[in-house]
Coordinates of C-alpha atoms in Angstrom, one line a residue:
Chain Z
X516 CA 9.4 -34.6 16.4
X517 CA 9.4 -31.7 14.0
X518 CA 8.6 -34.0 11.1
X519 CA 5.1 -34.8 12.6
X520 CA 3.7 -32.0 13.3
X521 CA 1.1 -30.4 11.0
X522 CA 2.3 -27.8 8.0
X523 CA 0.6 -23.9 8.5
X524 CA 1.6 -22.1 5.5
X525 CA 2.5 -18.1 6.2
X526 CA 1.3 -16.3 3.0
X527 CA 2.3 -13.0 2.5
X528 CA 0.6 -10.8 -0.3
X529 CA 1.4 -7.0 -1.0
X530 CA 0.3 -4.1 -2.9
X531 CA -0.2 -5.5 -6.5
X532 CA -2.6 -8.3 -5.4
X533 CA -4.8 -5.6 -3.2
X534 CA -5.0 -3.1 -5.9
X535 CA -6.9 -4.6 -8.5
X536 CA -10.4 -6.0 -7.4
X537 CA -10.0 -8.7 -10.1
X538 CA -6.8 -9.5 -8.5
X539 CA -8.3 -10.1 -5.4
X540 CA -10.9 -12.7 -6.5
X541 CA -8.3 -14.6 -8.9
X542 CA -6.0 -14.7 -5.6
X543 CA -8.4 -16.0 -3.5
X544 CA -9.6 -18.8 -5.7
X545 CA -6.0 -20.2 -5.9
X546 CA -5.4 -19.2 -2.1
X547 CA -8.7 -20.9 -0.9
X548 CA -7.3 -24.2 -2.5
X549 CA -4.2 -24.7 -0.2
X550 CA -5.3 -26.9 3.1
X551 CA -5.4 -25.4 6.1
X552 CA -3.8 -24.4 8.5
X553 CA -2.9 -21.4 6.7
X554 CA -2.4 -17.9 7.4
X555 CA -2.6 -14.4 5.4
X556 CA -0.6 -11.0 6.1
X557 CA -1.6 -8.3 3.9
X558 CA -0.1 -4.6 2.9
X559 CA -2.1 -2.2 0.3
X560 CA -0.2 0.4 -0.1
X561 CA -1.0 1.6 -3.3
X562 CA -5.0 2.2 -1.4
X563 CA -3.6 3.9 1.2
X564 CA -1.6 6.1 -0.9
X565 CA -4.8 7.2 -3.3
X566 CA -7.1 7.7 0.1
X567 CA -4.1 10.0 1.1
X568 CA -4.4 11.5 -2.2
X569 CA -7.7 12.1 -2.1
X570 CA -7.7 13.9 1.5
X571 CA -4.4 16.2 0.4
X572 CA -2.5 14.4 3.4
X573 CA 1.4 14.8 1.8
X574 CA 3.1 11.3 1.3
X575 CA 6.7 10.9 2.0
X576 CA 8.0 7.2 1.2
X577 CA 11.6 6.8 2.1
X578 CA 13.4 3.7 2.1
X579 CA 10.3 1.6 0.7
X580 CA 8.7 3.0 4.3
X581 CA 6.1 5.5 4.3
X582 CA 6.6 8.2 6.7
X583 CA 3.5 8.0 8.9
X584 CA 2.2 11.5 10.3
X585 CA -0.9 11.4 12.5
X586 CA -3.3 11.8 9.8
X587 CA -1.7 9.2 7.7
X588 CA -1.7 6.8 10.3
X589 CA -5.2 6.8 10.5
X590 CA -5.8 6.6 6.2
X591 CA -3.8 3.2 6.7
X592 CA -5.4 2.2 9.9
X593 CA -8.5 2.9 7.7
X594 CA -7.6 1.4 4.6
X595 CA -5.6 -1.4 6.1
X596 CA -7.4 -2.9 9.0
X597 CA -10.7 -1.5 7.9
X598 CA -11.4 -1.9 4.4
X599 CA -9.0 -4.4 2.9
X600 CA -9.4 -6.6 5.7
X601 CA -12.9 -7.2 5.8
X602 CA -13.6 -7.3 2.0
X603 CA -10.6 -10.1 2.0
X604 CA -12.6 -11.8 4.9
X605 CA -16.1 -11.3 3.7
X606 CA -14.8 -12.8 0.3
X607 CA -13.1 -15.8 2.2
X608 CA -16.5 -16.7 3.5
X609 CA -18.5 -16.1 0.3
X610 CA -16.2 -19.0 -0.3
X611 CA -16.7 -21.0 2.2
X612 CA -13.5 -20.5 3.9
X613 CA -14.3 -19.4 7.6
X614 CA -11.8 -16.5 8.4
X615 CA -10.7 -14.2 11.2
X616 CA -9.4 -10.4 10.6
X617 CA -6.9 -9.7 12.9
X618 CA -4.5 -6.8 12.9
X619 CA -1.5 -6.9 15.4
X620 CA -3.8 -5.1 17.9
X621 CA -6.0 -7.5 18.6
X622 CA -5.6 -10.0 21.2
X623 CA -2.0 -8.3 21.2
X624 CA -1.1 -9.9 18.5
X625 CA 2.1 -7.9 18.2
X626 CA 3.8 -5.1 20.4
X627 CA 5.7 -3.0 18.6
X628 CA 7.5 0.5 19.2
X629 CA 7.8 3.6 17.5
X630 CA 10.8 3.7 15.7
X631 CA 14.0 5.3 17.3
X632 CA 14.4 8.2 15.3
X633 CA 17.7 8.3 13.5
X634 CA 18.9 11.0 10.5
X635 CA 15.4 10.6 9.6
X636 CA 11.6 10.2 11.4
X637 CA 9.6 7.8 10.3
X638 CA 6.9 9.1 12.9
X639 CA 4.4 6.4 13.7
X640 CA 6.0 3.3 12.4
X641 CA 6.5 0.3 14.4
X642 CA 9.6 -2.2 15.1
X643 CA 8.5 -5.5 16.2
X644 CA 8.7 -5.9 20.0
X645 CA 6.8 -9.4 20.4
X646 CA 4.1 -11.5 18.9
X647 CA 1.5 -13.2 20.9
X648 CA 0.5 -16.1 19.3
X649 CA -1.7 -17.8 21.8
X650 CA -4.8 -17.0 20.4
X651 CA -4.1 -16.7 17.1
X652 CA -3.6 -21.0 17.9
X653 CA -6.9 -20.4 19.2
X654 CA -7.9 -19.4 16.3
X655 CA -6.4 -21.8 13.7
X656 CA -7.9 -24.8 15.9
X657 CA -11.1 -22.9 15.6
X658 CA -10.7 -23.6 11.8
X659 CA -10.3 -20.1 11.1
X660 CA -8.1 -18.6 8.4
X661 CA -6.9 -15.5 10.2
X662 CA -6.1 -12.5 8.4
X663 CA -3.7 -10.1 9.1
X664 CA -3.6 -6.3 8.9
X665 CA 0.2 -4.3 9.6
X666 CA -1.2 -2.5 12.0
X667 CA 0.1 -3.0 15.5
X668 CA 0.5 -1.3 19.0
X669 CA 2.8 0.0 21.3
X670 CA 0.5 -1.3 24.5
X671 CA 0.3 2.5 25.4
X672 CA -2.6 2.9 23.4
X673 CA -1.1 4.3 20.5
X674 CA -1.2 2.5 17.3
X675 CA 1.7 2.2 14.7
X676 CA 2.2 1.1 11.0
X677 CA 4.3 -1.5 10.9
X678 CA 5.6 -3.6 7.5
X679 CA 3.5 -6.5 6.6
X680 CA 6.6 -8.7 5.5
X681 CA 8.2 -8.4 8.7
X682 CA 4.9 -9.2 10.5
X683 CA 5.0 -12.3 8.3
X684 CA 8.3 -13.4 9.8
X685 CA 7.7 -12.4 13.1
X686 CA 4.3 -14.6 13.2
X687 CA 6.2 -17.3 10.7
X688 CA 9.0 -18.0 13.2
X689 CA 6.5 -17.8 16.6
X690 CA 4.4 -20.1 15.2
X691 CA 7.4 -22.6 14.5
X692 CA 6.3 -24.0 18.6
X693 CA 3.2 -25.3 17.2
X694 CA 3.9 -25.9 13.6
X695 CA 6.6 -27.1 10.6
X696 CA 5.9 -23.2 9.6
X697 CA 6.3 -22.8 5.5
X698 CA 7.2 -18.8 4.7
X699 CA 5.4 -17.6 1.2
X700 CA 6.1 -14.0 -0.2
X701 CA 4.1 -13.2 -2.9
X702 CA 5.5 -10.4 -4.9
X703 CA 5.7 -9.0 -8.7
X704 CA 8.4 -10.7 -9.5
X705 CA 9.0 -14.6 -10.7
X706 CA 11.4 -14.9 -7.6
X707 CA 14.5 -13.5 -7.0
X708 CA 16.5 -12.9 -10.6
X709 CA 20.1 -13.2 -11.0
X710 CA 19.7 -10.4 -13.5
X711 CA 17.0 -8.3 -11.9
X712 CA 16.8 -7.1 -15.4
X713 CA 15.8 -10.1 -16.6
X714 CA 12.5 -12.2 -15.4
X715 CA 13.8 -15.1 -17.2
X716 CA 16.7 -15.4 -14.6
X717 CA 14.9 -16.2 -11.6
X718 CA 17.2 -18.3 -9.3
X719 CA 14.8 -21.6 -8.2
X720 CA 17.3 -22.6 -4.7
X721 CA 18.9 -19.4 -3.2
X722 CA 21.5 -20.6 -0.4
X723 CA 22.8 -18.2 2.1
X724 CA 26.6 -17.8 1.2
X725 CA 25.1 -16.9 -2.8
X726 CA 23.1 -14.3 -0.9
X727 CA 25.8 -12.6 0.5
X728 CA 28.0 -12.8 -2.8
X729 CA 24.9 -11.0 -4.8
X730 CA 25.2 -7.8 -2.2
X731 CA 28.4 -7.6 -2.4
X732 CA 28.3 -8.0 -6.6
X733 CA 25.4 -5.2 -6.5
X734 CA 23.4 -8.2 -8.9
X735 CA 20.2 -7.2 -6.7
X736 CA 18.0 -4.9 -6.7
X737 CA 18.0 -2.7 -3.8
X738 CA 14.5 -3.4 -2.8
X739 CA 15.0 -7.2 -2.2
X740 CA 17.5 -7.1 0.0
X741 CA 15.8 -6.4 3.6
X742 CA 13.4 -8.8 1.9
X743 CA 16.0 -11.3 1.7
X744 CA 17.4 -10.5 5.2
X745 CA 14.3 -11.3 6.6
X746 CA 13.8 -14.3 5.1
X747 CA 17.2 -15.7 6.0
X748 CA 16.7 -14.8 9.5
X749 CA 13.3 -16.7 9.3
X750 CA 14.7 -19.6 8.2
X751 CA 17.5 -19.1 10.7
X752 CA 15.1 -18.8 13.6
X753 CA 13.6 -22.2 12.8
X754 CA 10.8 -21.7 9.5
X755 CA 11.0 -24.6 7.6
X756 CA 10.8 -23.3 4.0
X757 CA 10.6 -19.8 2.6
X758 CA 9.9 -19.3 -0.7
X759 CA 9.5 -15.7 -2.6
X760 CA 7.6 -15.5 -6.4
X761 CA 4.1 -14.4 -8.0
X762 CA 0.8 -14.6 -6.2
X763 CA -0.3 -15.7 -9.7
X764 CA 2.1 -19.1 -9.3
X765 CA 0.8 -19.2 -5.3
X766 CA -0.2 -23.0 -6.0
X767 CA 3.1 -23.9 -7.6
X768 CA 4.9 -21.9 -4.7
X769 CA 3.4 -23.7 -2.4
X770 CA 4.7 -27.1 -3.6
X771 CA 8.3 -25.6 -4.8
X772 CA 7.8 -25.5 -8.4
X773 CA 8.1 -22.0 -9.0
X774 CA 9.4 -19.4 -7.2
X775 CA 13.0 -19.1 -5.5
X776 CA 13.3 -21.2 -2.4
X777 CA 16.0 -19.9 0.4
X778 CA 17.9 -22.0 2.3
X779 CA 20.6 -22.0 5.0
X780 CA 23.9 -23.4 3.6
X781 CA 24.4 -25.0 7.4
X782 CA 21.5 -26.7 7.1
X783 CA 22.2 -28.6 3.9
X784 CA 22.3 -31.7 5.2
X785 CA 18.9 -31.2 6.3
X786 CA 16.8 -30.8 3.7
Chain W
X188 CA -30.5 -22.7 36.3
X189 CA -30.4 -19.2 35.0
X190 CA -30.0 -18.0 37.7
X191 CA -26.5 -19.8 38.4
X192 CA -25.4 -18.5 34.6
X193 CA -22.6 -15.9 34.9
X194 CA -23.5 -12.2 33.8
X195 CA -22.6 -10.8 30.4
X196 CA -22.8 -7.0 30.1
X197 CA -23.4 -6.2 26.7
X198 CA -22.5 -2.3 25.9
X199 CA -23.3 -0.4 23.0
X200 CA -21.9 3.6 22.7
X201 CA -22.9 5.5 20.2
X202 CA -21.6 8.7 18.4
X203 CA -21.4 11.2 21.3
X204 CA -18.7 8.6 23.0
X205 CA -16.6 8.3 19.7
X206 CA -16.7 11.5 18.0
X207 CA -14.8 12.9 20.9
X208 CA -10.9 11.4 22.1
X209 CA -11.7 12.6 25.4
X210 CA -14.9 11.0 26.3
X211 CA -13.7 8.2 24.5
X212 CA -10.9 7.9 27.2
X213 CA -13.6 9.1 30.3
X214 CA -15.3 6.1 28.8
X215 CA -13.0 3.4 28.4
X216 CA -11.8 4.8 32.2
X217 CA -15.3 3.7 33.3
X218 CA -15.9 0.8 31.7
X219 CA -12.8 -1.1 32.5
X220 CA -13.4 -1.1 35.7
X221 CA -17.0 -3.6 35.1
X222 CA -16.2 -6.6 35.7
X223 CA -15.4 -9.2 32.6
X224 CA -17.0 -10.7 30.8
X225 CA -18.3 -8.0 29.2
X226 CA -18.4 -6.6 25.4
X227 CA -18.5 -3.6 23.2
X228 CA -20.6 -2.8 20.4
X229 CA -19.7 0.8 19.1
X230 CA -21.3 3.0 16.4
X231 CA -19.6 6.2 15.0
X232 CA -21.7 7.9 12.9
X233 CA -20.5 11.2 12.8
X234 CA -16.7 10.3 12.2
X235 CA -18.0 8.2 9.2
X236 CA -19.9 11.9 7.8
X237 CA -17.2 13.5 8.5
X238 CA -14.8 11.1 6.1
X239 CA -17.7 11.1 3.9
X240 CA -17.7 15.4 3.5
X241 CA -14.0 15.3 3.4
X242 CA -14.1 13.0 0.3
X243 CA -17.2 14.6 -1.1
X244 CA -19.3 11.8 -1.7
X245 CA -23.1 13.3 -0.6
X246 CA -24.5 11.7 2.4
X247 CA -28.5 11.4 2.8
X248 CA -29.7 9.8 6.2
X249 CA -33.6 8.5 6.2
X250 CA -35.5 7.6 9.3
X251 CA -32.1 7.5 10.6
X252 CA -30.3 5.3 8.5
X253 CA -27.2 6.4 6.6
X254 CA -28.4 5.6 2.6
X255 CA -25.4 3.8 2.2
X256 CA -23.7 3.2 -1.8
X257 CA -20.7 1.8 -2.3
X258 CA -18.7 4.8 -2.0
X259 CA -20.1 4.9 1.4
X260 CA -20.0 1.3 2.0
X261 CA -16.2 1.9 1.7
X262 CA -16.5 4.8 4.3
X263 CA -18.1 3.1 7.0
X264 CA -16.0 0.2 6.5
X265 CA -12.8 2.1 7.1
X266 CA -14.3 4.3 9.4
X267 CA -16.2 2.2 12.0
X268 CA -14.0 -1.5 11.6
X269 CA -10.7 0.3 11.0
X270 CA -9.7 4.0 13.1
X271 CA -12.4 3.1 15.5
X272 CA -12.3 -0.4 16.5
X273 CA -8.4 -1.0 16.7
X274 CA -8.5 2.9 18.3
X275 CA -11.0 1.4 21.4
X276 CA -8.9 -2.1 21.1
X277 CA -5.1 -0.2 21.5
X278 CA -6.9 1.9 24.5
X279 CA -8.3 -1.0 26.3
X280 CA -5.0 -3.1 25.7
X281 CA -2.9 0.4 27.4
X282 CA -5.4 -0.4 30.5
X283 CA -4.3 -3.7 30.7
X284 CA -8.1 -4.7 29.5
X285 CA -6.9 -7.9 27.2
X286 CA -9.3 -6.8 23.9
X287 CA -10.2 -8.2 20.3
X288 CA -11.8 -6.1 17.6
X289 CA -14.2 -8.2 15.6
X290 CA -16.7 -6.9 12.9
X291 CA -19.3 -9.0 11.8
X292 CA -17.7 -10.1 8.8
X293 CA -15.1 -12.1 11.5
X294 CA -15.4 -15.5 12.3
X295 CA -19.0 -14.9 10.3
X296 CA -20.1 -13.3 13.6
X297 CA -23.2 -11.6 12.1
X298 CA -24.7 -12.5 8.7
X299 CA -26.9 -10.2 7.2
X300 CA -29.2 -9.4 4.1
X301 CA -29.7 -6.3 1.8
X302 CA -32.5 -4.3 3.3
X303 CA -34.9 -5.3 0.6
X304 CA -36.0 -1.9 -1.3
X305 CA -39.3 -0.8 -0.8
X306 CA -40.0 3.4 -1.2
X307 CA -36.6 3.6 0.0
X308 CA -33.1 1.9 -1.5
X309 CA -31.2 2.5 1.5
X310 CA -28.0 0.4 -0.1
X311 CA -25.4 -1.6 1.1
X312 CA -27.5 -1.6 4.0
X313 CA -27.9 -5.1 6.5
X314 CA -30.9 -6.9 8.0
X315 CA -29.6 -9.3 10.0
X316 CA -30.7 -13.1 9.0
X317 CA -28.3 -14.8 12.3
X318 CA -25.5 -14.2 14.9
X319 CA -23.2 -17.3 14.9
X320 CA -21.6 -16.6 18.4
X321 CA -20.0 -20.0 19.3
X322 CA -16.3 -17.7 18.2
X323 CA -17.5 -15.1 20.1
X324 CA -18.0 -17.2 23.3
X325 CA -14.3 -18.8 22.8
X326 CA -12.4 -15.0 22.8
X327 CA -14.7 -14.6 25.9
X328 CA -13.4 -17.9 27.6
X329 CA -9.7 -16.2 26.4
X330 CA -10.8 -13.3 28.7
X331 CA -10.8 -11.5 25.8
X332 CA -13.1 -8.4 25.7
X333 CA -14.7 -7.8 22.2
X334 CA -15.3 -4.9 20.9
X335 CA -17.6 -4.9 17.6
X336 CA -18.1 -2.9 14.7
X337 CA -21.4 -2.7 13.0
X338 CA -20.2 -4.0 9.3
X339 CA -21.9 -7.3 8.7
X340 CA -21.6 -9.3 5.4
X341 CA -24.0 -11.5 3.5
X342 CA -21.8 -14.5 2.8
X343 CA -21.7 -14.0 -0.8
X344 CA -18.7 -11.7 -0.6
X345 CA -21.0 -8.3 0.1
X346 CA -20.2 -6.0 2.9
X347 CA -23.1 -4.4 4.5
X348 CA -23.6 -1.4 7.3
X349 CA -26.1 -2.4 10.1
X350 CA -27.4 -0.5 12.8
X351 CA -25.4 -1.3 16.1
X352 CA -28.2 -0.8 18.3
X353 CA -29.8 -4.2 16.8
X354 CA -26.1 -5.8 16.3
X355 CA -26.2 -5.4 20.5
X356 CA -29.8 -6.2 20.8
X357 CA -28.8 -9.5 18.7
X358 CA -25.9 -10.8 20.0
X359 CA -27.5 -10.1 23.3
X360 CA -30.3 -12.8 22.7
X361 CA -27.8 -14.9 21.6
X362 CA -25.5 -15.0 24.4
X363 CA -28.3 -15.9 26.5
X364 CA -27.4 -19.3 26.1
X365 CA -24.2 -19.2 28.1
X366 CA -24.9 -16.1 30.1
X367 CA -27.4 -14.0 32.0
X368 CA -27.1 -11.1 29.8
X369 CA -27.5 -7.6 30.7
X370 CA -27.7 -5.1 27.8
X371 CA -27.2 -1.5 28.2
X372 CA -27.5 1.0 25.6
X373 CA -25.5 4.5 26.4
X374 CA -26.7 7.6 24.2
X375 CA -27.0 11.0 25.2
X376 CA -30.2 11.5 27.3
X377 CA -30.4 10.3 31.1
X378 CA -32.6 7.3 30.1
X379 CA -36.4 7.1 28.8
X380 CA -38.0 10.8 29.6
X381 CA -40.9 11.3 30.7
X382 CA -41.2 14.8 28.5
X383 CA -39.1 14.9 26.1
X384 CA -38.0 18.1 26.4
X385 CA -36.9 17.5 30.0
X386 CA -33.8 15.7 31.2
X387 CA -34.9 15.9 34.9
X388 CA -38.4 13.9 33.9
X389 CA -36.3 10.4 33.9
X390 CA -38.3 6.9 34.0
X391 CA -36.5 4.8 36.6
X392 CA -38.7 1.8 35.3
X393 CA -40.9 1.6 31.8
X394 CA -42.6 -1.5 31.6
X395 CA -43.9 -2.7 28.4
X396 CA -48.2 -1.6 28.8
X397 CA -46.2 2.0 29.8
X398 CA -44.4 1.9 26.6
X399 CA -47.0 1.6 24.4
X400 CA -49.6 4.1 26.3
X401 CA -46.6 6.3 25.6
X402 CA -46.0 5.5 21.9
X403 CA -49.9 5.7 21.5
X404 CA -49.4 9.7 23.2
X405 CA -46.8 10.6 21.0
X406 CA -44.8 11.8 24.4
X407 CA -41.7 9.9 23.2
X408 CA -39.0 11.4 20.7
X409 CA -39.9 9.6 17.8
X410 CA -36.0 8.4 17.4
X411 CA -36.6 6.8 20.5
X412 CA -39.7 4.4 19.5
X413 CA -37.5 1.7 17.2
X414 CA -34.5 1.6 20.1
X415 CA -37.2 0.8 22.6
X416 CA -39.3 -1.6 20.1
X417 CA -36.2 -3.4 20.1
X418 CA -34.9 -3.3 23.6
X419 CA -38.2 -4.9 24.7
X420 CA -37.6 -7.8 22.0
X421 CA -34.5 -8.2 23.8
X422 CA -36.4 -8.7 26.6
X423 CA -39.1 -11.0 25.6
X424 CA -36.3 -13.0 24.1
X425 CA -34.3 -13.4 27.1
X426 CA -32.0 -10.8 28.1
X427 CA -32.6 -10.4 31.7
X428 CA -32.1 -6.8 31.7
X429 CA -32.2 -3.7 29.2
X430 CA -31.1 -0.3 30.9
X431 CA -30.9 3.1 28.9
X432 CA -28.8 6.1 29.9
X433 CA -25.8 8.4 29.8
X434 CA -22.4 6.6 28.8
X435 CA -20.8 9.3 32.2
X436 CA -23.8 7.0 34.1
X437 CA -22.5 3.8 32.9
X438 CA -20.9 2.4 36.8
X439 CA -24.8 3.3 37.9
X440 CA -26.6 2.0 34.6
X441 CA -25.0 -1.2 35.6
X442 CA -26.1 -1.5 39.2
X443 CA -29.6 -0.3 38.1
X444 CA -29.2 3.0 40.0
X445 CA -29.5 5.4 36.9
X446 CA -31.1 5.7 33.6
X447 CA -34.4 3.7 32.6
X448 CA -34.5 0.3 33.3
X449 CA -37.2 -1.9 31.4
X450 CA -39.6 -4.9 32.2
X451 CA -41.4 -6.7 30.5
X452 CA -45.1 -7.3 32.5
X453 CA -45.6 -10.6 32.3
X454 CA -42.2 -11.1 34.2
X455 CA -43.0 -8.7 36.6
X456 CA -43.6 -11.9 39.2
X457 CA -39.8 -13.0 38.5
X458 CA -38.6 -9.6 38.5

């Protein structure tokens, strides 16, 4: 059953795509070329960070998450669901490809909550409650290529910045009921290195059980390793492939050229 | 026929709803209670100068149009399809009021051309060429409410800011094809006055001959003459009714019982 249904690829780009106008346009002409169904989940970071700059609102990045006062919260509300999202979407029709912004608000996309404070408060970020992924379907048999901000909601009216890869995941595995759900992270790196040192070293078939034995050897980099989590847990929850490298190598990504693909030892046999 | 077509109440709120979180939420308390469908079209003006003073970039409005250049562009953008839309969106969904914010760069809702310059180079500013609504119609089968920024694009990649007064006045034309569509404009006045420079001199009723006696006059504000030029276009092309008033009026505005309602004459036998 799995094996017939359609392929919707997750795609995933961050900060170093967003950046850089030029960027933009050379990532679009190699996204625009992968058949649809496909999805995109953005960050920009780096935007929100020089807005923030620019209006003297303090910036506090702990942990890889950006402490998000009031003020802040509505730069990257700005910045994220506002500007990057409809220049990525006017762009996708400029090419031809019809497109949906979407940020986890709308159509309540995703429910999150604030984050539990612990030692440290991350003020208005969001955990991942529940995605709703009826209408995005809607969307996606509209032929639209939706395109999704991290911003979501607590269903209280308050809004909360919320990590783009983990939207990714969240939306990757929900949409596994409708679709044979391929994962992509596009990042600054070749793919995950076995000497993070070295870009030459990137791993191409990353198995679970080698995972763990890298954490425990310290041989990552701190940064990848929630990534990694993630995309284990992805796979774990039922997405078919996930595969981490370069926006730049998207195409080659896509057909598991380039790249490092994850996998589940269990599932072995499988693949 | 049309008179068997379900109603569509198409709303447009302006600055003096936005600029303020209270009468945003006195707003959003009144209008959830009309009944579906039902959509949104929202300005924000003053939110988008402020942003625009913060970050120094000079604003210059003629004839009441923001001269809008790219720094601005970027302003607006954030401004009206970010912090506002998915602020109105996260307070509907807290009042259970299942909600999608759309610009019209989504789902190519509104394309648009660059005002052509003639004395004036008002920018990155849109004329609107069409509405393509067949989208908009399936979130509204979804019972979703839409709620819609005034950025509209040119397909060639170009954002553009557009007045949301003709973004309402358009969209309400074009949803006369499914609907009977009733279009009500909220601003700050009690509707259409007779003197300008008193509230209490109301018109319950302009029709069209009035109109123009009164343009001819000079008794109307002179901000008032292209929202009513276009409100009777709405008319002429369709929309079964245009009312005018105070968004605190809006549960009266939509029974007819406040504000200016207007006719055209020659309908004044299906009236």
């Amino acid at each position: 059953m799995r094996n017939q249904m359609k392929t919707l690829y997750v795609i995933k780009i961050g900060g170093n795509v967003i950046d850089d106008e030029s960027n933009i346009a050379s990532f679009l002409n190699i996204f625009k070329e992968i058949e649809i169904p496909k999805l995109l989940v953005h960050g920009g970071g780096k935007l929100a960070t020089n807005l923030a700059e620019q209006l003297q609102i303090p910036q506090q990045i702990i942990e890889g998450r950006r402490v998000t006062d009031e003020e802040t919260l509505k730069v990257v509300t700005m910045v994220y669901a506002g500007y990057i999202n409809k220049q990525l979407v006017a762009l996708l029709q400029s090419a031809d490809c019809p497109a949906i912004g979407l940020s986890g608000v709308d159509a309540n996309l995703v429910k999150a909550h604030r984050r539990q404070k612990g030692d440290t408060d991350f003020g208005f970020v969001g955990d991942i409650d529940e995605v709703n992924i009826s209408f995005l379907q809607t969307c996606i048999q509209s032929n639209l290529i939706p395109v999704i901000a991290p911003i979501t909601h607590d269903k209280k009216g308050q809004l909360l910045n919320t990590n783009a890869d983990t939207i990714a995941k969240y939306i990757a595995v929900a949409m596994t009921e409708y679709y044979q759900v391929k994962l992509i992270y596009c990042f600054e790196k070749e793919g995950v290195l076995q000497n993070f040192e070295m870009e030459s070293s990137c791993i191409d078939l990353l198995d679970f059980n080698e995972f763990q034995r890298m954490k425990q050897d310290r041989s990552l980099h701190s940064g990848m390793i929630p990534k990694l989590d993630m995309a284990f847990k992805a796979l774990e929850n039922g997405v078919d492939s996930v595969s981490i490298g370069k926006w730049e190598d998207l195409t080659d990504l896509v057909k598991g050229k380039k790249g490092t693909r994850l996998k589940m030892n269990h599932k072995l046999v499988n693949v």
